[in-house]
Short mmCIF file of C-alpha atoms in Angstrom, two decimals:
data_model
loop_
_atom_site.label_atom_id
_atom_site.label_comp_id
_atom_site.label_asym_id
_atom_site.label_seq_id
_atom_site.Cartn_x
_atom_site.Cartn_y
_atom_site.Cartn_z
CA MET A 1 14.63 -0.50 -12.07
CA PRO A 2 10.78 -0.79 -12.29
CA THR A 3 9.95 2.84 -13.01
CA PHE A 4 7.43 4.18 -15.49
CA HIS A 5 6.55 7.67 -16.63
CA ALA A 6 3.15 8.74 -15.32
CA ARG A 7 1.66 11.97 -16.60
CA GLY A 8 2.93 13.64 -13.41
CA GLY A 9 6.46 12.21 -13.54
CA ASP A 10 8.39 8.98 -12.97
CA ILE A 11 6.88 6.54 -10.46
CA TYR A 12 8.77 3.63 -8.92
CA PHE A 13 6.83 0.43 -8.22
CA GLU A 14 7.26 -3.23 -7.34
CA GLN A 15 5.07 -6.32 -7.64
CA ARG A 16 4.98 -9.47 -5.57
CA GLY A 17 3.00 -12.61 -6.35
CA ALA A 18 1.81 -14.36 -9.50
CA ARG A 19 1.15 -11.88 -12.31
CA ALA A 20 -1.94 -13.85 -13.36
CA ASP A 21 -3.62 -13.24 -9.98
CA PRO A 22 -5.96 -10.30 -9.27
CA ARG A 23 -4.10 -7.14 -8.27
CA VAL A 24 -4.10 -5.59 -4.81
CA LEU A 25 -2.68 -2.08 -4.97
CA LEU A 26 -1.02 -0.83 -1.77
CA ILE A 27 -0.72 2.95 -1.31
CA HIS A 28 1.34 4.10 1.67
CA GLY A 29 1.04 7.15 3.88
CA LEU A 30 2.63 10.54 4.43
CA GLY A 31 6.32 10.51 3.57
CA CYS A 32 6.42 6.71 3.49
CA GLN A 33 8.01 4.43 0.92
CA LEU A 34 7.06 0.99 -0.34
CA VAL A 35 9.91 -0.55 1.70
CA GLN A 36 7.94 0.45 4.81
CA TRP A 37 5.21 -2.12 4.18
CA PRO A 38 5.78 -5.15 6.46
CA ASP A 39 6.84 -8.22 4.47
CA SER A 40 4.34 -10.21 6.52
CA LEU A 41 1.51 -8.10 5.12
CA VAL A 42 2.72 -8.10 1.53
CA ASN A 43 3.50 -11.81 1.51
CA GLY A 44 0.33 -12.64 3.41
CA VAL A 45 -1.82 -10.99 0.74
CA ALA A 46 0.23 -12.47 -2.11
CA ASN A 47 0.10 -15.98 -0.64
CA ALA A 48 -3.69 -15.68 -0.45
CA GLY A 49 -3.84 -15.55 -4.24
CA PHE A 50 -3.29 -11.92 -5.16
CA CYS A 51 -0.55 -10.06 -7.00
CA VAL A 52 0.49 -7.17 -4.76
CA VAL A 53 1.48 -3.91 -6.46
CA MET A 54 3.26 -1.24 -4.41
CA LEU A 55 4.43 2.21 -5.43
CA ASP A 56 6.43 5.07 -4.03
CA ASN A 57 4.11 8.07 -4.07
CA ARG A 58 5.42 11.15 -5.83
CA ASP A 59 7.83 13.09 -3.61
CA ALA A 60 8.83 9.92 -1.73
CA GLY A 61 11.23 7.04 -2.18
CA LEU A 62 12.53 6.62 -5.72
CA SER A 63 9.64 8.40 -7.46
CA HIS A 64 9.95 11.87 -8.89
CA GLU A 65 10.43 14.95 -6.74
CA SER A 66 8.34 18.08 -7.22
CA PRO A 67 10.35 21.26 -7.87
CA ALA A 68 7.80 23.39 -6.00
CA GLU A 69 8.71 25.14 -2.78
CA PRO A 70 7.26 23.20 0.18
CA PRO A 71 4.71 24.99 2.37
CA ALA A 72 5.82 26.17 5.80
CA ILE A 73 4.35 24.39 8.81
CA ASP A 74 2.65 27.58 10.04
CA ALA A 75 0.89 27.92 6.66
CA ILE A 76 -0.29 24.31 6.92
CA VAL A 77 -1.57 24.82 10.47
CA ALA A 78 -3.39 28.02 9.45
CA ALA A 79 -5.03 26.24 6.51
CA ALA A 80 -6.01 23.29 8.71
CA ASN A 81 -7.63 25.72 11.16
CA GLY A 82 -9.56 27.40 8.35
CA ASP A 83 -7.72 30.68 8.83
CA SER A 84 -6.27 30.80 5.31
CA ALA A 85 -6.20 28.94 2.02
CA LEU A 86 -3.29 26.82 0.85
CA ALA A 87 -2.22 26.37 -2.76
CA PRO A 88 -0.54 22.93 -2.79
CA ALA A 89 2.12 21.84 -5.27
CA TYR A 90 -0.29 19.09 -6.35
CA ALA A 91 -3.53 17.53 -5.14
CA LEU A 92 -4.43 14.15 -3.68
CA ALA A 93 -6.40 13.65 -6.90
CA ASP A 94 -3.12 13.97 -8.83
CA MET A 95 -1.59 11.27 -6.64
CA ALA A 96 -4.61 9.06 -7.34
CA GLN A 97 -4.02 9.66 -11.06
CA ASP A 98 -0.44 8.39 -10.59
CA ALA A 99 -1.90 5.12 -9.27
CA VAL A 100 -4.33 4.88 -12.18
CA ASP A 101 -1.46 5.52 -14.59
CA LEU A 102 0.39 2.65 -12.94
CA LEU A 103 -2.56 0.32 -13.57
CA ASP A 104 -2.53 1.49 -17.20
CA HIS A 105 1.20 0.78 -17.42
CA LEU A 106 0.61 -2.73 -16.08
CA GLY A 107 -2.29 -3.30 -18.47
CA GLN A 108 -4.74 -3.76 -15.60
CA ALA A 109 -8.41 -2.84 -15.79
CA GLY A 110 -8.41 -2.23 -12.04
CA ALA A 111 -7.35 -3.46 -8.63
CA HIS A 112 -8.45 -3.92 -5.07
CA VAL A 113 -7.15 -0.63 -3.69
CA VAL A 114 -5.72 -0.56 -0.17
CA GLY A 115 -4.56 2.77 1.23
CA LEU A 116 -3.04 3.58 4.61
CA SER A 117 -3.36 7.03 6.23
CA MET A 118 -2.67 9.52 3.40
CA GLY A 119 -2.74 6.49 1.13
CA GLY A 120 -6.30 5.88 2.29
CA MET A 121 -7.21 9.38 1.14
CA ILE A 122 -5.59 8.73 -2.24
CA ALA A 123 -7.47 5.43 -2.47
CA GLN A 124 -10.70 7.26 -1.68
CA HIS A 125 -10.00 9.57 -4.61
CA MET A 126 -9.55 6.56 -6.86
CA ALA A 127 -12.96 5.26 -5.78
CA ILE A 128 -14.49 8.72 -6.26
CA SER A 129 -13.05 9.72 -9.64
CA HIS A 130 -11.95 6.39 -11.17
CA ALA A 131 -14.73 4.14 -9.95
CA GLU A 132 -14.24 1.48 -12.61
CA ARG A 133 -10.57 1.04 -11.60
CA ALA A 134 -11.24 0.38 -7.91
CA PHE A 135 -12.71 -3.12 -7.64
CA SER A 136 -12.85 -2.57 -3.89
CA LEU A 137 -11.60 -0.02 -1.38
CA THR A 138 -9.86 -0.69 1.92
CA SER A 139 -9.14 2.48 3.90
CA ILE A 140 -6.71 1.92 6.78
CA MET A 141 -6.23 4.44 9.63
CA SER A 142 -7.43 7.24 7.37
CA SER A 143 -10.04 10.00 7.39
CA THR A 144 -12.68 11.84 5.39
CA GLY A 145 -11.18 15.28 5.99
CA ASN A 146 -14.18 16.17 8.15
CA PRO A 147 -13.07 19.35 10.00
CA ASP A 148 -15.18 18.45 13.03
CA LEU A 149 -13.26 15.27 13.78
CA PRO A 150 -10.88 15.22 16.76
CA ARG A 151 -7.38 16.41 15.88
CA ARG A 152 -4.10 15.39 17.45
CA ASP A 153 -1.77 18.24 16.53
CA GLU A 154 0.79 17.23 19.16
CA ALA A 155 1.11 13.79 17.55
CA LEU A 156 1.50 15.40 14.12
CA MET A 157 4.26 17.67 15.39
CA ALA A 158 6.03 14.65 16.88
CA PHE A 159 5.79 12.90 13.51
CA LEU A 160 7.38 15.90 11.78
CA GLN A 161 10.50 15.76 14.00
CA PRO A 162 12.70 14.14 11.33
CA LEU A 163 12.37 17.25 9.17
CA GLY A 164 14.94 19.03 11.30
CA ALA A 165 17.37 16.12 11.39
CA GLY A 166 20.91 16.69 10.20
CA ASP A 167 23.03 13.71 9.10
CA THR A 168 21.77 10.25 8.22
CA ASP A 169 22.09 8.80 11.71
CA ALA A 170 20.25 11.77 13.22
CA ALA A 171 17.47 11.40 10.64
CA ILE A 172 17.14 7.68 11.38
CA GLU A 173 16.94 8.33 15.11
CA ALA A 174 14.41 11.12 14.65
CA GLN A 175 12.23 9.04 12.32
CA THR A 176 12.31 6.17 14.78
CA ARG A 177 11.11 8.48 17.57
CA ALA A 178 8.44 9.90 15.27
CA PHE A 179 6.92 6.49 14.52
CA GLN A 180 7.11 5.54 18.17
CA ALA A 181 5.17 8.71 19.00
CA ILE A 182 2.25 7.79 16.73
CA GLY A 183 2.15 4.09 17.58
CA SER A 184 0.51 2.75 20.72
CA GLU A 185 1.89 2.11 24.17
CA HIS A 186 1.17 -1.58 23.73
CA TYR A 187 3.84 -2.18 21.07
CA ASP A 188 7.37 -0.85 20.60
CA SER A 189 7.36 0.39 17.02
CA ALA A 190 11.15 0.12 16.86
CA GLU A 191 10.81 -3.60 17.50
CA VAL A 192 7.62 -4.59 15.68
CA GLY A 193 6.22 -1.54 13.86
CA PHE A 194 7.03 1.07 11.22
CA ALA A 195 9.95 2.46 13.24
CA ARG A 196 11.98 -0.70 12.59
CA PHE A 197 12.13 0.33 8.91
CA SER A 198 13.62 3.77 9.62
CA ARG A 199 17.21 2.95 8.64
CA ARG A 200 16.14 1.18 5.46
CA ALA A 201 13.90 4.10 4.49
CA VAL A 202 16.25 6.99 5.31
CA GLU A 203 19.24 5.36 3.60
CA ARG A 204 17.11 4.72 0.52
CA SER A 205 15.63 8.23 0.31
CA PHE A 206 15.14 11.09 2.77
CA ARG A 207 12.91 13.90 1.48
CA PRO A 208 11.63 16.28 4.17
CA ALA A 209 10.44 18.80 1.57
CA GLY A 210 8.43 16.12 -0.21
CA LEU A 211 6.69 15.18 3.03
CA MET A 212 5.63 18.81 3.51
CA ARG A 213 4.29 19.04 -0.04
CA GLN A 214 2.29 15.85 0.57
CA LEU A 215 0.97 17.29 3.83
CA GLY A 216 -0.06 20.42 1.93
CA ALA A 217 -2.07 18.24 -0.46
CA ILE A 218 -3.84 16.59 2.48
CA VAL A 219 -4.80 19.86 4.14
CA ALA A 220 -5.90 21.50 0.89
CA ASP A 221 -8.19 18.59 -0.03
CA GLY A 222 -10.77 19.47 2.58
CA ASP A 223 -13.89 17.51 3.48
CA ARG A 224 -14.53 14.50 1.22
CA ARG A 225 -17.77 13.26 2.82
CA GLU A 226 -20.08 14.55 0.09
CA ARG A 227 -17.89 12.98 -2.60
CA LEU A 228 -17.57 9.74 -0.65
CA ALA A 229 -21.35 9.42 -0.49
CA ALA A 230 -21.27 8.63 -4.21
CA VAL A 231 -18.71 5.80 -3.88
CA ARG A 232 -20.08 2.43 -4.92
CA ALA A 233 -16.96 0.31 -4.56
CA PRO A 234 -17.37 -2.26 -1.77
CA THR A 235 -15.54 -0.61 1.11
CA LEU A 236 -13.83 -1.77 4.27
CA VAL A 237 -12.37 0.52 6.93
CA ILE A 238 -9.62 -0.71 9.28
CA HIS A 239 -8.59 1.45 12.22
CA GLY A 240 -6.62 1.12 15.44
CA VAL A 241 -8.60 1.99 18.56
CA ASP A 242 -5.49 3.53 20.15
CA ASP A 243 -4.45 5.70 17.19
CA PRO A 244 -2.97 8.94 18.58
CA LEU A 245 -2.55 10.67 15.20
CA VAL A 246 -5.82 9.90 13.38
CA PRO A 247 -8.29 8.97 16.14
CA VAL A 248 -10.60 6.00 15.63
CA GLU A 249 -13.52 8.44 15.24
CA ALA A 250 -12.05 9.26 11.81
CA GLY A 251 -12.34 5.63 10.76
CA ARG A 252 -15.90 5.46 11.98
CA ASP A 253 -16.66 8.67 10.07
CA THR A 254 -15.19 7.14 6.91
CA ALA A 255 -17.35 4.03 7.23
CA ALA A 256 -20.42 6.19 7.86
CA ALA A 257 -19.73 8.31 4.77
CA ILE A 258 -19.72 5.38 2.32
CA ASP A 259 -22.91 3.43 1.84
CA GLY A 260 -22.57 -0.18 2.98
CA ALA A 261 -19.00 0.15 4.25
CA GLY A 262 -17.82 -2.24 6.94
CA ILE A 263 -15.35 -1.44 9.68
CA VAL A 264 -12.80 -3.47 11.64
CA GLU A 265 -11.51 -1.79 14.80
CA ILE A 266 -8.32 -3.22 16.26
CA ASP A 267 -7.69 -2.82 19.97
CA ARG A 268 -4.17 -1.88 21.08
CA MET A 269 -3.17 -0.66 17.61
CA GLY A 270 -2.02 2.91 17.07
CA HIS A 271 -1.06 4.66 13.82
CA ASP A 272 1.15 1.73 12.97
CA LEU A 273 1.08 -1.86 11.72
CA PRO A 274 2.66 -3.76 14.62
CA GLU A 275 3.66 -7.30 13.69
CA PRO A 276 1.30 -9.02 16.19
CA GLU A 277 -1.68 -7.29 14.53
CA VAL A 278 -0.62 -7.79 10.90
CA PRO A 279 -2.31 -11.22 10.55
CA ARG A 280 -5.65 -9.67 11.46
CA VAL A 281 -5.14 -6.84 8.97
CA VAL A 282 -4.18 -9.34 6.24
CA GLU A 283 -7.21 -11.48 7.02
CA ALA A 284 -9.51 -8.46 6.76
CA ILE A 285 -7.99 -7.29 3.45
CA VAL A 286 -8.11 -10.77 1.91
CA GLU A 287 -11.66 -11.57 3.05
CA HIS A 288 -12.89 -8.25 1.70
CA ALA A 289 -11.18 -8.67 -1.68
CA ARG A 290 -12.36 -12.27 -2.02
CA SER A 291 -15.94 -11.29 -1.25
CA VAL A 292 -15.84 -8.80 -4.07
CA GLU A 293 -14.26 -11.30 -6.46
CA LEU A 294 -17.23 -13.58 -5.85
CA LEU A 295 -19.53 -10.78 -6.91
CA ARG A 296 -17.68 -9.84 -10.08
#
């Protein structure tokens, strides 16, 4: 089993593509596992001449589980509203260090870093604190942590539904509904989006407490705009115009925070990677990485 011991604990990872090709590191979102990346995206990037590296973030999938007590949802909401402070079990910066440790384990000087949602925040931390390891940054449906951005608390609560699920079948059904709630009305996520991976993910690993600890790390991280202003990695932002969880304004804010960043807005896409839109996402990732390769 491809697991290595990072300084924070064991991390599970997989690679796809020729090992001699430049690395593209994929970092998934809140509570998600590497099996929830669409094969069409992974293979599309690999077939374009890159070796794709994927990992299960700590507290998800087959990576290590934190022993810390997860924060309660009311504590997270209070912290998000600025009413109280939250002491997370770990920080997004620690999760970024896990990714850097993975590159060290693989003997790689760096990678084109692609992060989705929470993974985008982790990728941002790599570009902030490990600049030499991030050849480029692609931030997908993510945010800067700007407290003035529009919030969609009702969509977040819908996404957290699986936490109360009982047996495996109930958890699969709840997770499917959760991904459908944060997708867009234009695509059925159970047919073409993240929701179609619910059974595979839940049967592989179901960690509600880990998701809450990850959410605590997100809320505690605060506003990254000042730190992002110092990022020099060539940056691309990709965001769905119809995202009900992290509104497109957050993507625009991310692009505005990083000097020279480009942005691709995708109509009809929510907080999901629906199969009909994957080719455009792959094209954007590949073009961005290739443009940086030409500069190196």
